[in-house]
Amino acid sequence: MAPAEIRNALASHPFLEGLPEKYLDLLSKLAFEVSFGQDEIIFREGDPSSLFYLILSGKVALEIASPGRHVIIQTLEAGDELGWSSLLENTSKQFRARCLEPVRALAFDGARVVALCEQDHEFGYHIMRRALGLVAERLRATRIQVLDVYSPKGVRAQ
Amino acid sequence: MSTASHAAAPPARPVMEPVPVQIRSVVKETHDTFTLTVAPPPGDPVSAFEPGQFSMLYVFGVGELPISISGDPAVRESLTYTVRSVGQVTYQLVTRRPGDYIGIRGPFGTSWPLKEARGKSVLIVAGGIGLAPLRPAIYSILRHRGDYNRLVILYGSRSPRDLLYRKEFAAWGLLPDTQALCTVDYGGVSWRGYVGVVTTLFRHVRMQPQETVAMICGPEIMMRYAARELEARGLPPAQIYLSMERNMKCGAGFCGHCQLGPYFVCKHGPVFAYPEIKPYLDLYEL
Ligand SMILES: Cc1cc2nc3c(=O)[nH]c(=O)nc-3n(C[C@H](O)[C@H](O)[C@H](O)COP(=O)(O)OP(=O)(O)OC[C@H]3O[C@@H](n4cnc5c(N)ncnc54)[C@H](O)[C@@H]3O)c2cc1C
Ligand code: FES
């Protein structure tokens, strides 16, 4: 992808909607294109956290190992963000990310983005506010999943 | 008290008198859910229903419970119910055999706003067994396809093995101007579809919120989140309808067992317009 294409892709990604132009310029210097084939593993549970991704196309399954098998707990697609934990220090990946379809994404080194956030707190505010929105949305969805609303033994039976 | 314009017409026979009907077939849908087809006496009013209405099904000597009608309203010679075995009476229902008799009262309750939705797009949001009461509405829309714009069916379920009407659902998704998407809360590694709560499918929907009528049925928490999120996405609250569940006894507005705020769910519901029911949605069973 040419630099101009990367910048356009960033500008139209929902995660960065409304980000001031100067910060889009900054981020486009850090972003690089990646692609993965079907069933390829993007990262594994426990991997030291480094990259985070803005998905441009395809579908990724977030999976967690339960005894003897993996369970898909969420799917992510174009417009989604993958690997937000890279924006925190000293964390490792909580899930396995596997491509259900071929995936194209823009990747960033989380540590470099965090360093920029430290240098420019306004940029940091924009990024962290988006990350917080994302985490809140995922937390809300996870809470509903944990309630197991569709099960007769779920909330109704309590 | 204001109720939706889709109010129930009273059934034509004494409402407390069950009609014995013979079971024609029992089809296994999933590990715990079965579809029963019964044959009411020809011309009997129990068989004329509006999508969204329910019958009181009586397993002789065991008990009686409300079950939504899940078949095609245009088919008058049989009635179809999809029942999930969760307790004593539902278990006894799904273990009946063809040729056995059960009792039926009804149909009762309000229906989905299919007249109000004419000329608009329809967004169906179903969770779990909630797809069953919505299926007659889908059949009716498909039968009168020219009366509606886009049809979007979103369906959330616990896991792939809990998905109802799988073949039919896949076929709906292939129809013109129709989107049918399903998601599960948890998937095995072989699952290639969506995983996440049903509201995560909203962003895939292509329709104009102001021109859309939403019909939601599923666990109450799911309906609450779905209605709120649709409102946030610009759907006028008066164009959102939900089907409520409460424990019932008479099913016909006499005993008060199903009371929810000022409403009796069996009579003023089960289908309510969102503004009517919103203040009572997060109250526990009274
Ligand atoms: C208007 C209306 C329409 C309905 N339509 C359908 C339908 O089409 N298909 C269908 O399968 N059911 C439907 N139901 C729900 C059905 O009536 C109940 O599941 C049934 O009353 C349970 O009776 P039971 O004796 O088998 O279970 P019970 O012995 O009363 O309960 C056994 C266990 O199941 C739990 N339980 C009870 N009801 C439910 C429920 N609805 N969902 C999850 N867990 C429950 C209880 O908390 C308990 O733990 C409808 C209910 C209403 C009010
Ligand atoms: S069940 Fe008797 S009033 Fe509703």
mmCIF file of N, CA, C and O in Angstrom, chain A residues 52-137:
data_model
loop_
_atom_site.group_PDB
_atom_site.id
_atom_site.type_symbol
_atom_site.label_atom_id
_atom_site.label_comp_id
_atom_site.label_asym_id
_atom_site.label_seq_id
_atom_site.Cartn_x
_atom_site.Cartn_y
_atom_site.Cartn_z
ATOM 1 N N PHE A 52 -0.738 -3.859 17.443
ATOM 2 C CA PHE A 52 -2.193 -3.854 17.363
ATOM 3 C C PHE A 52 -2.604 -3.491 15.958
ATOM 4 O O PHE A 52 -1.831 -2.912 15.188
ATOM 5 N N TYR A 53 -3.823 -3.890 15.595
ATOM 6 C CA TYR A 53 -4.222 -3.900 14.191
ATOM 7 C C TYR A 53 -5.564 -3.196 14.004
ATOM 8 O O TYR A 53 -6.469 -3.332 14.842
ATOM 9 N N LEU A 54 -5.670 -2.510 12.890
ATOM 10 C CA LEU A 54 -6.971 -2.023 12.439
ATOM 11 C C LEU A 54 -7.332 -2.879 11.227
ATOM 12 O O LEU A 54 -6.617 -2.862 10.209
ATOM 13 N N ILE A 55 -8.414 -3.632 11.355
ATOM 14 C CA ILE A 55 -8.748 -4.597 10.304
ATOM 15 C C ILE A 55 -9.401 -3.869 9.125
ATOM 16 O O ILE A 55 -10.305 -3.051 9.302
ATOM 17 N N LEU A 56 -8.921 -4.186 7.924
ATOM 18 C CA LEU A 56 -9.464 -3.570 6.700
ATOM 19 C C LEU A 56 -10.409 -4.516 5.975
ATOM 20 O O LEU A 56 -11.386 -4.088 5.368
ATOM 21 N N SER A 57 -10.102 -5.818 6.016
ATOM 22 C CA SER A 57 -11.013 -6.794 5.407
ATOM 23 C C SER A 57 -10.758 -8.161 6.025
ATOM 24 O O SER A 57 -9.700 -8.401 6.608
ATOM 25 N N GLY A 58 -11.752 -9.056 5.873
ATOM 26 C CA GLY A 58 -11.623 -10.408 6.409
ATOM 27 C C GLY A 58 -12.254 -10.547 7.777
ATOM 28 O O GLY A 58 -12.901 -9.615 8.267
ATOM 29 N N LYS A 59 -12.081 -11.702 8.365
ATOM 30 C CA LYS A 59 -12.723 -12.003 9.648
ATOM 31 C C LYS A 59 -11.755 -12.756 10.563
ATOM 32 O O LYS A 59 -11.127 -13.719 10.134
ATOM 33 N N VAL A 60 -11.673 -12.303 11.813
ATOM 34 C CA VAL A 60 -10.749 -12.910 12.784
ATOM 35 C C VAL A 60 -11.564 -13.482 13.950
ATOM 36 O O VAL A 60 -12.510 -12.845 14.414
ATOM 37 N N ALA A 61 -11.178 -14.659 14.413
ATOM 38 C CA ALA A 61 -11.817 -15.231 15.598
ATOM 39 C C ALA A 61 -10.893 -15.036 16.791
ATOM 40 O O ALA A 61 -9.701 -15.354 16.712
ATOM 41 N N LEU A 62 -11.445 -14.497 17.884
ATOM 42 C CA LEU A 62 -10.693 -14.466 19.142
ATOM 43 C C LEU A 62 -11.055 -15.737 19.890
ATOM 44 O O LEU A 62 -12.244 -15.997 20.130
ATOM 45 N N GLU A 63 -10.040 -16.499 20.264
ATOM 46 C CA GLU A 63 -10.317 -17.815 20.840
ATOM 47 C C GLU A 63 -9.626 -17.951 22.186
ATOM 48 O O GLU A 63 -8.554 -17.385 22.412
ATOM 49 N N ILE A 64 -10.261 -18.731 23.038
ATOM 50 C CA ILE A 64 -9.666 -18.987 24.339
ATOM 51 C C ILE A 64 -9.596 -20.500 24.512
ATOM 52 O O ILE A 64 -10.501 -21.220 24.066
ATOM 53 N N ALA A 65 -8.515 -20.957 25.107
ATOM 54 C CA ALA A 65 -8.361 -22.403 25.288
ATOM 55 C C ALA A 65 -9.149 -22.821 26.518
ATOM 56 O O ALA A 65 -9.022 -22.218 27.579
ATOM 57 N N SER A 66 -10.029 -23.807 26.345
ATOM 58 C CA SER A 66 -10.650 -24.417 27.519
ATOM 59 C C SER A 66 -10.230 -25.871 27.423
ATOM 60 O O SER A 66 -9.853 -26.325 26.346
ATOM 61 N N PRO A 67 -10.244 -26.647 28.534
ATOM 62 C CA PRO A 67 -9.619 -27.966 28.487
ATOM 63 C C PRO A 67 -9.978 -28.764 27.226
ATOM 64 O O PRO A 67 -11.144 -28.998 26.951
ATOM 65 N N GLY A 68 -8.955 -29.095 26.471
ATOM 66 C CA GLY A 68 -9.139 -29.976 25.321
ATOM 67 C C GLY A 68 -9.634 -29.305 24.059
ATOM 68 O O GLY A 68 -9.802 -29.960 23.038
ATOM 69 N N ARG A 69 -9.935 -27.999 24.076
ATOM 70 C CA ARG A 69 -10.446 -27.376 22.860
ATOM 71 C C ARG A 69 -10.288 -25.863 22.923
ATOM 72 O O ARG A 69 -9.987 -25.315 23.982
ATOM 73 N N HIS A 70 -10.502 -25.241 21.781
ATOM 74 C CA HIS A 70 -10.563 -23.781 21.747
ATOM 75 C C HIS A 70 -12.016 -23.358 21.531
ATOM 76 O O HIS A 70 -12.757 -24.022 20.814
ATOM 77 N N VAL A 71 -12.417 -22.268 22.157
ATOM 78 C CA VAL A 71 -13.769 -21.746 21.978
ATOM 79 C C VAL A 71 -13.639 -20.345 21.402
ATOM 80 O O VAL A 71 -12.823 -19.546 21.869
ATOM 81 N N ILE A 72 -14.454 -20.050 20.372
ATOM 82 C CA ILE A 72 -14.447 -18.686 19.816
ATOM 83 C C ILE A 72 -15.333 -17.824 20.705
ATOM 84 O O ILE A 72 -16.497 -18.142 20.928
ATOM 85 N N ILE A 73 -14.764 -16.735 21.211
ATOM 86 C CA ILE A 73 -15.575 -15.874 22.070
ATOM 87 C C ILE A 73 -15.991 -14.584 21.378
ATOM 88 O O ILE A 73 -16.878 -13.882 21.838
ATOM 89 N N GLN A 74 -15.365 -14.276 20.271
ATOM 90 C CA GLN A 74 -15.765 -13.091 19.521
ATOM 91 C C GLN A 74 -15.195 -13.151 18.114
ATOM 92 O O GLN A 74 -14.118 -13.715 17.911
ATOM 93 N N THR A 75 -15.926 -12.578 17.161
ATOM 94 C CA THR A 75 -15.340 -12.427 15.822
ATOM 95 C C THR A 75 -15.191 -10.934 15.536
ATOM 96 O O THR A 75 -16.005 -10.121 15.970
ATOM 97 N N LEU A 76 -14.136 -10.604 14.821
ATOM 98 C CA LEU A 76 -13.853 -9.206 14.476
ATOM 99 C C LEU A 76 -13.694 -9.113 12.966
ATOM 100 O O LEU A 76 -13.209 -10.064 12.334
ATOM 101 N N GLU A 77 -14.108 -7.976 12.415
ATOM 102 C CA GLU A 77 -14.047 -7.819 10.954
ATOM 103 C C GLU A 77 -13.576 -6.431 10.577
ATOM 104 O O GLU A 77 -13.156 -5.670 11.439
ATOM 105 N N ALA A 78 -13.769 -6.125 9.267
ATOM 106 C CA ALA A 78 -13.394 -4.799 8.754
ATOM 107 C C ALA A 78 -14.013 -3.731 9.642
ATOM 108 O O ALA A 78 -15.185 -3.824 9.996
ATOM 109 N N GLY A 79 -13.225 -2.745 10.034
ATOM 110 C CA GLY A 79 -13.740 -1.677 10.903
ATOM 111 C C GLY A 79 -13.461 -1.943 12.362
ATOM 112 O O GLY A 79 -13.659 -1.074 13.204
ATOM 113 N N ASP A 80 -13.015 -3.154 12.696
ATOM 114 C CA ASP A 80 -12.714 -3.477 14.086
ATOM 115 C C ASP A 80 -11.233 -3.295 14.368
ATOM 116 O O ASP A 80 -10.403 -3.238 13.462
ATOM 117 N N GLU A 81 -10.935 -3.302 15.652
ATOM 118 C CA GLU A 81 -9.566 -3.156 16.114
ATOM 119 C C GLU A 81 -9.190 -4.453 16.827
ATOM 120 O O GLU A 81 -10.029 -5.051 17.500
ATOM 121 N N LEU A 82 -7.979 -4.880 16.649
ATOM 122 C CA LEU A 82 -7.549 -6.152 17.240
ATOM 123 C C LEU A 82 -6.271 -5.920 18.045
ATOM 124 O O LEU A 82 -5.326 -5.307 17.542
ATOM 125 N N GLY A 83 -6.262 -6.398 19.280
ATOM 126 C CA GLY A 83 -5.031 -6.362 20.071
ATOM 127 C C GLY A 83 -4.827 -5.080 20.854
ATOM 128 O O GLY A 83 -3.699 -4.614 21.020
ATOM 129 N N TRP A 84 -5.924 -4.532 21.409
ATOM 130 C CA TRP A 84 -5.815 -3.250 22.120
ATOM 131 C C TRP A 84 -4.889 -3.338 23.331
ATOM 132 O O TRP A 84 -4.375 -2.312 23.783
ATOM 133 N N SER A 85 -4.665 -4.547 23.839
ATOM 134 C CA SER A 85 -3.830 -4.656 25.038
ATOM 135 C C SER A 85 -2.395 -4.186 24.763
ATOM 136 O O SER A 85 -1.647 -3.871 25.686
ATOM 137 N N SER A 86 -2.013 -4.091 23.474
ATOM 138 C CA SER A 86 -0.681 -3.560 23.143
ATOM 139 C C SER A 86 -0.534 -2.102 23.554
ATOM 140 O O SER A 86 0.579 -1.585 23.602
ATOM 141 N N LEU A 87 -1.670 -1.438 23.792
ATOM 142 C CA LEU A 87 -1.592 -0.036 24.208
ATOM 143 C C LEU A 87 -1.352 0.090 25.712
ATOM 144 O O LEU A 87 -1.274 1.184 26.247
ATOM 145 N N LEU A 88 -1.271 -1.050 26.392
ATOM 146 C CA LEU A 88 -0.921 -1.038 27.822
ATOM 147 C C LEU A 88 0.493 -1.582 27.938
ATOM 148 O O LEU A 88 0.933 -2.358 27.094
ATOM 149 N N GLU A 89 1.148 -1.185 29.020
ATOM 150 C CA GLU A 89 2.510 -1.699 29.162
ATOM 151 C C GLU A 89 2.502 -3.066 29.853
ATOM 152 O O GLU A 89 1.597 -3.364 30.628
ATOM 153 N N ASN A 90 3.500 -3.851 29.561
ATOM 154 C CA ASN A 90 3.723 -5.124 30.251
ATOM 155 C C ASN A 90 2.520 -6.057 30.246
ATOM 156 O O ASN A 90 2.161 -6.621 31.268
ATOM 157 N N THR A 91 1.843 -6.157 29.121
ATOM 158 C CA THR A 91 0.757 -7.144 29.085
ATOM 159 C C THR A 91 1.069 -8.156 27.996
ATOM 160 O O THR A 91 1.866 -7.898 27.094
ATOM 161 N N SER A 92 0.421 -9.291 28.131
ATOM 162 C CA SER A 92 0.549 -10.270 27.064
ATOM 163 C C SER A 92 -0.851 -10.525 26.512
ATOM 164 O O SER A 92 -1.845 -10.140 27.124
ATOM 165 N N LYS A 93 -0.901 -11.161 25.340
ATOM 166 C CA LYS A 93 -2.193 -11.369 24.690
ATOM 167 C C LYS A 93 -3.064 -12.316 25.518
ATOM 168 O O LYS A 93 -2.585 -13.342 26.021
ATOM 169 N N GLN A 94 -4.317 -11.939 25.643
ATOM 170 C CA GLN A 94 -5.252 -12.717 26.472
ATOM 171 C C GLN A 94 -5.911 -13.853 25.688
ATOM 172 O O GLN A 94 -6.437 -14.781 26.267
ATOM 173 N N PHE A 95 -5.898 -13.708 24.350
ATOM 174 C CA PHE A 95 -6.620 -14.662 23.514
ATOM 175 C C PHE A 95 -5.754 -15.070 22.342
ATOM 176 O O PHE A 95 -4.743 -14.434 22.069
ATOM 177 N N ARG A 96 -6.216 -16.098 21.653
ATOM 178 C CA ARG A 96 -5.594 -16.430 20.379
ATOM 179 C C ARG A 96 -6.421 -15.751 19.275
ATOM 180 O O ARG A 96 -7.652 -15.757 19.351
ATOM 181 N N ALA A 97 -5.726 -15.181 18.285
ATOM 182 C CA ALA A 97 -6.445 -14.572 17.152
ATOM 183 C C ALA A 97 -6.159 -15.398 15.910
ATOM 184 O O ALA A 97 -5.007 -15.557 15.512
ATOM 185 N N ARG A 98 -7.245 -15.965 15.322
ATOM 186 C CA ARG A 98 -7.088 -16.837 14.147
ATOM 187 C C ARG A 98 -7.970 -16.314 13.016
ATOM 188 O O ARG A 98 -9.112 -15.889 13.266
ATOM 189 N N CYS A 99 -7.438 -16.349 11.810
ATOM 190 C CA CYS A 99 -8.201 -15.809 10.674
ATOM 191 C C CYS A 99 -9.231 -16.824 10.192
ATOM 192 O O CYS A 99 -8.879 -17.938 9.816
ATOM 193 N N LEU A 100 -10.488 -16.422 10.196
ATOM 194 C CA LEU A 100 -11.531 -17.285 9.641
ATOM 195 C C LEU A 100 -11.604 -17.110 8.134
ATOM 196 O O LEU A 100 -12.088 -17.970 7.419
ATOM 197 N N GLU A 101 -11.151 -15.946 7.700
ATOM 198 C CA GLU A 101 -11.067 -15.625 6.265
ATOM 199 C C GLU A 101 -9.728 -14.908 6.080
ATOM 200 O O GLU A 101 -9.175 -14.414 7.056
ATOM 201 N N PRO A 102 -9.232 -14.824 4.852
ATOM 202 C CA PRO A 102 -8.008 -14.038 4.650
ATOM 203 C C PRO A 102 -8.224 -12.616 5.179
ATOM 204 O O PRO A 102 -9.304 -12.043 5.006
ATOM 205 N N VAL A 103 -7.194 -12.075 5.838
ATOM 206 C CA VAL A 103 -7.337 -10.789 6.516
ATOM 207 C C VAL A 103 -6.291 -9.808 6.016
ATOM 208 O O VAL A 103 -5.131 -10.167 5.814
ATOM 209 N N ARG A 104 -6.739 -8.571 5.804
ATOM 210 C CA ARG A 104 -5.833 -7.472 5.531
ATOM 211 C C ARG A 104 -6.002 -6.453 6.637
ATOM 212 O O ARG A 104 -7.131 -6.166 7.064
ATOM 213 N N ALA A 105 -4.891 -5.903 7.131
ATOM 214 C CA ALA A 105 -4.997 -4.971 8.253
ATOM 215 C C ALA A 105 -3.839 -3.985 8.211
ATOM 216 O O ALA A 105 -2.848 -4.196 7.508
ATOM 217 N N LEU A 106 -4.014 -2.899 8.961
ATOM 218 C CA LEU A 106 -2.890 -2.001 9.194
ATOM 219 C C LEU A 106 -2.399 -2.279 10.602
ATOM 220 O O LEU A 106 -3.204 -2.353 11.542
ATOM 221 N N ALA A 107 -1.089 -2.455 10.744
ATOM 222 C CA ALA A 107 -0.528 -2.808 12.042
ATOM 223 C C ALA A 107 0.300 -1.647 12.576
ATOM 224 O O ALA A 107 0.843 -0.840 11.811
ATOM 225 N N PHE A 108 0.360 -1.572 13.915
ATOM 226 C CA PHE A 108 1.175 -0.549 14.597
ATOM 227 C C PHE A 108 1.921 -1.223 15.718
ATOM 228 O O PHE A 108 1.391 -2.138 16.357
ATOM 229 N N ASP A 109 3.098 -0.702 15.992
ATOM 230 C CA ASP A 109 3.798 -1.160 17.186
ATOM 231 C C ASP A 109 3.207 -0.394 18.370
ATOM 232 O O ASP A 109 3.339 0.833 18.456
ATOM 233 N N GLY A 110 2.539 -1.150 19.260
ATOM 234 C CA GLY A 110 1.853 -0.515 20.383
ATOM 235 C C GLY A 110 2.796 0.349 21.217
ATOM 236 O O GLY A 110 2.425 1.450 21.639
ATOM 237 N N ALA A 111 4.035 -0.138 21.438
ATOM 238 C CA ALA A 111 4.981 0.605 22.286
ATOM 239 C C ALA A 111 5.296 1.973 21.670
ATOM 240 O O ALA A 111 5.413 2.972 22.384
ATOM 241 N N ARG A 112 5.409 2.020 20.353
ATOM 242 C CA ARG A 112 5.712 3.309 19.700
ATOM 243 C C ARG A 112 4.526 4.263 19.798
ATOM 244 O O ARG A 112 4.695 5.462 19.990
ATOM 245 N N VAL A 113 3.330 3.709 19.664
ATOM 246 C CA VAL A 113 2.139 4.568 19.785
ATOM 247 C C VAL A 113 2.053 5.112 21.212
ATOM 248 O O VAL A 113 1.805 6.307 21.417
ATOM 249 N N VAL A 114 2.328 4.261 22.192
ATOM 250 C CA VAL A 114 2.269 4.703 23.593
ATOM 251 C C VAL A 114 3.337 5.784 23.838
ATOM 252 O O VAL A 114 3.067 6.792 24.505
ATOM 253 N N ALA A 115 4.529 5.590 23.247
ATOM 254 C CA ALA A 115 5.590 6.601 23.426
ATOM 255 C C ALA A 115 5.128 7.953 22.874
ATOM 256 O O ALA A 115 5.350 8.997 23.491
ATOM 257 N N LEU A 116 4.429 7.929 21.724
ATOM 258 C CA LEU A 116 3.903 9.177 21.159
ATOM 259 C C LEU A 116 2.831 9.795 22.054
ATOM 260 O O LEU A 116 2.753 11.009 22.191
ATOM 261 N N CYS A 117 2.042 8.937 22.658
ATOM 262 C CA CYS A 117 1.005 9.419 23.587
ATOM 263 C C CYS A 117 1.659 10.147 24.759
ATOM 264 O O CYS A 117 1.154 11.166 25.238
ATOM 265 N N GLU A 118 2.779 9.603 25.214
ATOM 266 C CA GLU A 118 3.494 10.224 26.338
ATOM 267 C C GLU A 118 4.049 11.598 25.937
ATOM 268 O O GLU A 118 4.008 12.538 26.710
ATOM 269 N N GLN A 119 4.565 11.639 24.694
ATOM 270 C CA GLN A 119 5.164 12.904 24.220
ATOM 271 C C GLN A 119 4.123 13.988 23.997
ATOM 272 O O GLN A 119 4.337 15.151 24.280
ATOM 273 N N ASP A 120 2.995 13.590 23.443
ATOM 274 C CA ASP A 120 1.958 14.563 23.082
ATOM 275 C C ASP A 120 0.657 14.104 23.743
ATOM 276 O O ASP A 120 -0.019 13.200 23.256
ATOM 277 N N HIS A 121 0.331 14.738 24.853
ATOM 278 C CA HIS A 121 -0.809 14.255 25.631
ATOM 279 C C HIS A 121 -2.148 14.446 24.916
ATOM 280 O O HIS A 121 -3.087 13.715 25.172
ATOM 281 N N GLU A 122 -2.199 15.435 24.014
ATOM 282 C CA GLU A 122 -3.457 15.599 23.274
ATOM 283 C C GLU A 122 -3.669 14.392 22.358
ATOM 284 O O GLU A 122 -4.759 13.824 22.293
ATOM 285 N N PHE A 123 -2.586 13.989 21.692
ATOM 286 C CA PHE A 123 -2.664 12.781 20.863
ATOM 287 C C PHE A 123 -3.029 11.578 21.759
ATOM 288 O O PHE A 123 -3.902 10.787 21.429
ATOM 289 N N GLY A 124 -2.363 11.521 22.902
ATOM 290 C CA GLY A 124 -2.621 10.434 23.854
ATOM 291 C C GLY A 124 -4.079 10.401 24.270
ATOM 292 O O GLY A 124 -4.695 9.323 24.350
ATOM 293 N N TYR A 125 -4.661 11.592 24.500
ATOM 294 C CA TYR A 125 -6.059 11.654 24.908
ATOM 295 C C TYR A 125 -6.958 11.072 23.815
ATOM 296 O O TYR A 125 -7.843 10.252 24.091
ATOM 297 N N HIS A 126 -6.691 11.472 22.563
ATOM 298 C CA HIS A 126 -7.509 10.972 21.452
ATOM 299 C C HIS A 126 -7.440 9.449 21.358
ATOM 300 O O HIS A 126 -8.444 8.777 21.181
ATOM 301 N N ILE A 127 -6.228 8.936 21.470
ATOM 302 C CA ILE A 127 -6.056 7.480 21.309
ATOM 303 C C ILE A 127 -6.678 6.739 22.501
ATOM 304 O O ILE A 127 -7.431 5.779 22.331
ATOM 305 N N MET A 128 -6.395 7.214 23.695
ATOM 306 C CA MET A 128 -6.879 6.494 24.884
ATOM 307 C C MET A 128 -8.408 6.583 24.994
ATOM 308 O O MET A 128 -9.049 5.661 25.457
ATOM 309 N N ARG A 129 -8.981 7.723 24.575
ATOM 310 C CA ARG A 129 -10.438 7.842 24.626
ATOM 311 C C ARG A 129 -11.074 6.807 23.693
ATOM 312 O O ARG A 129 -12.058 6.154 24.033
ATOM 313 N N ARG A 130 -10.475 6.625 22.528
ATOM 314 C CA ARG A 130 -10.998 5.619 21.599
ATOM 315 C C ARG A 130 -10.808 4.215 22.168
ATOM 316 O O ARG A 130 -11.692 3.364 22.067
ATOM 317 N N ALA A 131 -9.639 3.993 22.749
ATOM 318 C CA ALA A 131 -9.371 2.670 23.326
ATOM 319 C C ALA A 131 -10.354 2.383 24.468
ATOM 320 O O ALA A 131 -10.877 1.277 24.586
ATOM 321 N N LEU A 132 -10.635 3.417 25.274
ATOM 322 C CA LEU A 132 -11.566 3.229 26.387
ATOM 323 C C LEU A 132 -12.968 2.893 25.859
ATOM 324 O O LEU A 132 -13.641 1.999 26.377
ATOM 325 N N GLY A 133 -13.384 3.597 24.806
ATOM 326 C CA GLY A 133 -14.697 3.329 24.195
ATOM 327 C C GLY A 133 -14.781 1.890 23.726
ATOM 328 O O GLY A 133 -15.772 1.193 23.942
ATOM 329 N N LEU A 134 -13.690 1.446 23.112
ATOM 330 C CA LEU A 134 -13.641 0.077 22.589
ATOM 331 C C LEU A 134 -13.709 -0.941 23.726
ATOM 332 O O LEU A 134 -14.473 -1.916 23.678
ATOM 333 N N VAL A 135 -12.926 -0.698 24.773
ATOM 334 C CA VAL A 135 -12.889 -1.641 25.897
ATOM 335 C C VAL A 135 -14.259 -1.659 26.586
ATOM 336 O O VAL A 135 -14.772 -2.730 26.949
ATOM 337 N N ALA A 136 -14.893 -0.475 26.711
ATOM 338 C CA ALA A 136 -16.213 -0.419 27.352
ATOM 339 C C ALA A 136 -17.220 -1.225 26.542
ATOM 340 O O ALA A 136 -18.020 -1.983 27.096
ATOM 341 N N GLU A 137 -17.140 -1.090 25.221
ATOM 342 C CA GLU A 137 -18.079 -1.816 24.348
ATOM 343 C C GLU A 137 -17.865 -3.326 24.484
ATOM 344 O O GLU A 137 -18.807 -4.100 24.606
#
